[in-house]
mmCIF file with all atom_site columns, C-alpha atoms in Angstrom:
data_model
loop_
_atom_site.group_PDB
_atom_site.id
_atom_site.type_symbol
_atom_site.label_atom_id
_atom_site.label_alt_id
_atom_site.label_comp_id
_atom_site.label_asym_id
_atom_site.label_entity_id
_atom_site.label_seq_id
_atom_site.pdbx_PDB_ins_code
_atom_site.Cartn_x
_atom_site.Cartn_y
_atom_site.Cartn_z
_atom_site.occupancy
_atom_site.B_iso_or_equiv
_atom_site.pdbx_formal_charge
_atom_site.auth_seq_id
_atom_site.auth_comp_id
_atom_site.auth_asym_id
_atom_site.auth_atom_id
_atom_site.pdbx_PDB_model_num
ATOM 1   C CA . UNK K 1 1   ? 48.782 -2.292  6.177  1.00 42.00 ? 124 UNK K CA 1
ATOM 2   C CA . UNK K 1 2   ? 45.939 -2.279  3.702  1.00 62.00 ? 125 UNK K CA 1
ATOM 3   C CA . UNK K 1 3   ? 43.314 0.451   3.696  1.00 75.00 ? 126 UNK K CA 1
ATOM 4   C CA . UNK K 1 4   ? 40.245 -0.310  5.779  1.00 91.00 ? 127 UNK K CA 1
ATOM 5   C CA . UNK K 1 5   ? 36.880 0.269   4.111  1.00 95.00 ? 128 UNK K CA 1
ATOM 6   C CA . UNK K 1 6   ? 34.197 1.439   6.544  1.00 96.00 ? 129 UNK K CA 1
ATOM 7   C CA . UNK K 1 7   ? 30.772 -0.174  6.408  1.00 97.00 ? 130 UNK K CA 1
ATOM 8   C CA . UNK K 1 8   ? 28.158 1.404   8.679  1.00 97.00 ? 131 UNK K CA 1
ATOM 9   C CA . UNK K 1 9   ? 24.679 0.028   9.271  1.00 97.00 ? 132 UNK K CA 1
ATOM 10  C CA . UNK K 1 10  ? 22.062 2.404   10.704 1.00 97.00 ? 133 UNK K CA 1
ATOM 11  C CA . UNK K 1 11  ? 19.083 0.658   12.225 1.00 94.00 ? 134 UNK K CA 1
ATOM 12  C CA . UNK K 1 12  ? 16.863 0.154   15.241 1.00 92.00 ? 135 UNK K CA 1
ATOM 13  C CA . UNK K 1 13  ? 15.528 -2.568  17.508 1.00 86.00 ? 136 UNK K CA 1
ATOM 14  C CA . UNK K 1 14  ? 12.027 -1.921  16.179 1.00 80.00 ? 137 UNK K CA 1
ATOM 15  C CA . UNK K 1 15  ? 11.380 -3.022  12.598 1.00 73.00 ? 138 UNK K CA 1
ATOM 16  C CA . UNK K 1 16  ? 10.733 -0.244  10.137 1.00 68.00 ? 139 UNK K CA 1
ATOM 17  C CA . UNK K 1 17  ? 6.996  -0.061  9.335  1.00 70.00 ? 140 UNK K CA 1
ATOM 18  C CA . UNK K 1 18  ? 7.552  -1.094  5.708  1.00 69.00 ? 141 UNK K CA 1
ATOM 19  C CA . UNK K 1 19  ? 9.928  -3.927  6.617  1.00 69.00 ? 142 UNK K CA 1
ATOM 20  C CA . UNK K 1 20  ? 7.584  -6.164  8.608  1.00 70.00 ? 143 UNK K CA 1
ATOM 21  C CA . UNK K 1 21  ? 8.580  -9.486  7.026  1.00 76.00 ? 144 UNK K CA 1
ATOM 22  C CA . UNK K 1 22  ? 12.322 -8.752  6.997  1.00 80.00 ? 145 UNK K CA 1
ATOM 23  C CA . UNK K 1 23  ? 14.945 -9.571  9.645  1.00 86.00 ? 146 UNK K CA 1
ATOM 24  C CA . UNK K 1 24  ? 15.789 -6.880  12.194 1.00 89.00 ? 147 UNK K CA 1
ATOM 25  C CA . UNK K 1 25  ? 18.501 -4.306  11.487 1.00 91.00 ? 148 UNK K CA 1
ATOM 26  C CA . UNK K 1 26  ? 20.871 -6.053  13.898 1.00 93.00 ? 149 UNK K CA 1
ATOM 27  C CA . UNK K 1 27  ? 20.237 -9.445  12.243 1.00 92.00 ? 150 UNK K CA 1
ATOM 28  C CA . UNK K 1 28  ? 20.930 -7.926  8.831  1.00 93.00 ? 151 UNK K CA 1
ATOM 29  C CA . UNK K 1 29  ? 24.106 -6.302  10.205 1.00 95.00 ? 152 UNK K CA 1
ATOM 30  C CA . UNK K 1 30  ? 25.338 -9.701  11.448 1.00 95.00 ? 153 UNK K CA 1
ATOM 31  C CA . UNK K 1 31  ? 24.335 -11.342 8.156  1.00 94.00 ? 154 UNK K CA 1
ATOM 32  C CA . UNK K 1 32  ? 26.219 -8.713  6.120  1.00 95.00 ? 155 UNK K CA 1
ATOM 33  C CA . UNK K 1 33  ? 29.360 -9.219  8.207  1.00 96.00 ? 156 UNK K CA 1
ATOM 34  C CA . UNK K 1 34  ? 29.244 -12.993 7.680  1.00 96.00 ? 157 UNK K CA 1
ATOM 35  C CA . UNK K 1 35  ? 28.557 -12.724 3.941  1.00 96.00 ? 158 UNK K CA 1
ATOM 36  C CA . UNK K 1 36  ? 31.295 -10.121 3.372  1.00 96.00 ? 159 UNK K CA 1
ATOM 37  C CA . UNK K 1 37  ? 33.814 -12.170 5.394  1.00 95.00 ? 160 UNK K CA 1
ATOM 38  C CA . UNK K 1 38  ? 33.076 -15.242 3.270  1.00 95.00 ? 161 UNK K CA 1
ATOM 39  C CA . UNK K 1 39  ? 33.627 -13.338 0.027  1.00 94.00 ? 162 UNK K CA 1
ATOM 40  C CA . UNK K 1 40  ? 36.454 -10.954 0.941  1.00 93.00 ? 163 UNK K CA 1
ATOM 41  C CA . UNK K 1 41  ? 38.057 -12.593 3.965  1.00 88.00 ? 164 UNK K CA 1
ATOM 42  C CA . UNK K 1 42  ? 38.214 -11.263 7.492  1.00 82.00 ? 165 UNK K CA 1
ATOM 43  C CA . UNK K 1 43  ? 40.345 -8.176  6.814  1.00 86.00 ? 166 UNK K CA 1
ATOM 44  C CA . UNK K 1 44  ? 39.861 -4.924  4.962  1.00 91.00 ? 167 UNK K CA 1
ATOM 45  C CA . UNK K 1 45  ? 36.463 -3.899  6.324  1.00 94.00 ? 168 UNK K CA 1
ATOM 46  C CA . UNK K 1 46  ? 35.631 -2.140  9.573  1.00 95.00 ? 169 UNK K CA 1
ATOM 47  C CA . UNK K 1 47  ? 32.030 -2.541  10.676 1.00 96.00 ? 170 UNK K CA 1
ATOM 48  C CA . UNK K 1 48  ? 29.922 -0.216  12.782 1.00 97.00 ? 171 UNK K CA 1
ATOM 49  C CA . UNK K 1 49  ? 26.296 -0.521  13.861 1.00 97.00 ? 172 UNK K CA 1
ATOM 50  C CA . UNK K 1 50  ? 24.495 2.698   14.816 1.00 97.00 ? 173 UNK K CA 1
ATOM 51  C CA . UNK K 1 51  ? 21.139 2.671   16.598 1.00 96.00 ? 174 UNK K CA 1
ATOM 52  C CA . UNK K 1 52  ? 19.216 5.527   14.976 1.00 96.00 ? 175 UNK K CA 1
ATOM 53  C CA . UNK K 1 53  ? 17.245 6.236   18.160 1.00 95.00 ? 176 UNK K CA 1
ATOM 54  C CA . UNK K 1 54  ? 20.321 6.182   20.401 1.00 94.00 ? 177 UNK K CA 1
ATOM 55  C CA . UNK K 1 55  ? 23.265 7.255   18.203 1.00 94.00 ? 178 UNK K CA 1
ATOM 56  C CA . UNK K 1 56  ? 26.771 7.921   19.489 1.00 94.00 ? 179 UNK K CA 1
ATOM 57  C CA . UNK K 1 57  ? 27.726 11.561  20.039 1.00 94.00 ? 180 UNK K CA 1
ATOM 58  C CA . UNK K 1 58  ? 30.510 11.393  17.452 1.00 93.00 ? 181 UNK K CA 1
ATOM 59  C CA . UNK K 1 59  ? 30.072 12.776  13.967 1.00 91.00 ? 182 UNK K CA 1
ATOM 60  C CA . UNK K 1 60  ? 29.155 11.899  11.245 1.00 93.00 ? 183 UNK K CA 1
ATOM 61  C CA . UNK K 1 61  ? 27.199 9.043   12.889 1.00 96.00 ? 184 UNK K CA 1
ATOM 62  C CA . UNK K 1 62  ? 24.920 11.238  14.976 1.00 96.00 ? 185 UNK K CA 1
ATOM 63  C CA . UNK K 1 63  ? 23.993 13.508  12.029 1.00 96.00 ? 186 UNK K CA 1
ATOM 64  C CA . UNK K 1 64  ? 23.238 10.630  9.673  1.00 97.00 ? 187 UNK K CA 1
ATOM 65  C CA . UNK K 1 65  ? 21.183 8.786   12.317 1.00 96.00 ? 188 UNK K CA 1
ATOM 66  C CA . UNK K 1 66  ? 19.078 11.937  12.701 1.00 96.00 ? 189 UNK K CA 1
ATOM 67  C CA . UNK K 1 67  ? 18.711 12.112  8.920  1.00 96.00 ? 190 UNK K CA 1
ATOM 68  C CA . UNK K 1 68  ? 17.462 8.502   8.747  1.00 95.00 ? 191 UNK K CA 1
ATOM 69  C CA . UNK K 1 69  ? 14.731 9.330   11.267 1.00 93.00 ? 192 UNK K CA 1
ATOM 70  C CA . UNK K 1 70  ? 13.845 12.776  9.854  1.00 95.00 ? 193 UNK K CA 1
ATOM 71  C CA . UNK K 1 71  ? 13.643 11.582  6.237  1.00 94.00 ? 194 UNK K CA 1
ATOM 72  C CA . UNK K 1 72  ? 11.745 8.385   7.131  1.00 89.00 ? 195 UNK K CA 1
ATOM 73  C CA . UNK K 1 73  ? 14.363 6.257   5.391  1.00 91.00 ? 196 UNK K CA 1
ATOM 74  C CA . UNK K 1 74  ? 13.796 2.491   5.355  1.00 89.00 ? 197 UNK K CA 1
ATOM 75  C CA . UNK K 1 75  ? 16.251 0.884   7.736  1.00 90.00 ? 198 UNK K CA 1
ATOM 76  C CA . UNK K 1 76  ? 18.669 -0.645  7.986  1.00 93.00 ? 199 UNK K CA 1
ATOM 77  C CA . UNK K 1 77  ? 20.534 1.885   5.882  1.00 96.00 ? 200 UNK K CA 1
ATOM 78  C CA . UNK K 1 78  ? 23.933 0.584   4.762  1.00 97.00 ? 201 UNK K CA 1
ATOM 79  C CA . UNK K 1 79  ? 26.798 2.967   3.976  1.00 98.00 ? 202 UNK K CA 1
ATOM 80  C CA . UNK K 1 80  ? 30.160 2.080   2.483  1.00 97.00 ? 203 UNK K CA 1
ATOM 81  C CA . UNK K 1 81  ? 32.674 4.899   2.960  1.00 96.00 ? 204 UNK K CA 1
ATOM 82  C CA . UNK K 1 82  ? 29.804 7.345   3.562  1.00 95.00 ? 205 UNK K CA 1
ATOM 83  C CA . UNK K 1 83  ? 27.825 6.370   0.450  1.00 96.00 ? 206 UNK K CA 1
ATOM 84  C CA . UNK K 1 84  ? 24.334 4.840   0.821  1.00 97.00 ? 207 UNK K CA 1
ATOM 85  C CA . UNK K 1 85  ? 24.431 1.404   -0.838 1.00 97.00 ? 208 UNK K CA 1
ATOM 86  C CA . UNK K 1 86  ? 21.333 -0.175  0.677  1.00 95.00 ? 209 UNK K CA 1
ATOM 87  C CA . UNK K 1 87  ? 18.112 0.789   2.376  1.00 92.00 ? 210 UNK K CA 1
ATOM 88  C CA . UNK K 1 88  ? 15.451 -1.438  3.953  1.00 87.00 ? 211 UNK K CA 1
ATOM 89  C CA . UNK K 1 89  ? 16.546 -4.732  2.423  1.00 87.00 ? 212 UNK K CA 1
ATOM 90  C CA . UNK K 1 90  ? 20.176 -4.314  1.318  1.00 91.00 ? 213 UNK K CA 1
ATOM 91  C CA . UNK K 1 91  ? 21.284 -6.326  -1.712 1.00 94.00 ? 214 UNK K CA 1
ATOM 92  C CA . UNK K 1 92  ? 24.564 -8.172  -1.331 1.00 95.00 ? 215 UNK K CA 1
ATOM 93  C CA . UNK K 1 93  ? 25.512 -7.576  -4.958 1.00 96.00 ? 216 UNK K CA 1
ATOM 94  C CA . UNK K 1 94  ? 25.273 -3.810  -4.475 1.00 97.00 ? 217 UNK K CA 1
ATOM 95  C CA . UNK K 1 95  ? 27.268 -3.914  -1.227 1.00 97.00 ? 218 UNK K CA 1
ATOM 96  C CA . UNK K 1 96  ? 29.941 -6.128  -2.841 1.00 96.00 ? 219 UNK K CA 1
ATOM 97  C CA . UNK K 1 97  ? 30.213 -3.757  -5.803 1.00 97.00 ? 220 UNK K CA 1
ATOM 98  C CA . UNK K 1 98  ? 30.718 -0.776  -3.466 1.00 97.00 ? 221 UNK K CA 1
ATOM 99  C CA . UNK K 1 99  ? 33.426 -2.639  -1.523 1.00 96.00 ? 222 UNK K CA 1
ATOM 100 C CA . UNK K 1 100 ? 35.222 -3.573  -4.750 1.00 95.00 ? 223 UNK K CA 1
ATOM 101 C CA . UNK K 1 101 ? 34.999 0.061   -5.890 1.00 96.00 ? 224 UNK K CA 1
ATOM 102 C CA . UNK K 1 102 ? 36.987 0.954   -2.761 1.00 94.00 ? 225 UNK K CA 1
ATOM 103 C CA . UNK K 1 103 ? 39.707 -1.586  -3.486 1.00 91.00 ? 226 UNK K CA 1
ATOM 104 C CA . UNK K 1 104 ? 38.602 -4.837  -1.853 1.00 91.00 ? 227 UNK K CA 1
ATOM 105 C CA . UNK K 1 105 ? 39.176 -7.980  -3.872 1.00 90.00 ? 228 UNK K CA 1
ATOM 106 C CA . UNK K 1 106 ? 37.271 -11.260 -3.443 1.00 90.00 ? 229 UNK K CA 1
ATOM 107 C CA . UNK K 1 107 ? 39.347 -14.135 -2.094 1.00 87.00 ? 230 UNK K CA 1
#
């Protein structure tokens, strides 16, 4: 079985104050999943959405959600294998590059 690359999106129902004209975090999460599936296929990536105001108890998700709030980061914040690759308005090119760095190949 191939290695799964973890992509985590931290966001909230409420738009971030600096992201008024952008889609919601959840909409961007869904959009990222669709775009990544088109480029890399349906396998190889595990996706997780974390609500920063109601994070799961498990680590490292709870700690990073607290960090997003405490540091006033623009959300959604996108992590690939624990590395921040997008904040506020994630760029597909940057996300793709991070996935390729972790071994995913476009189909």
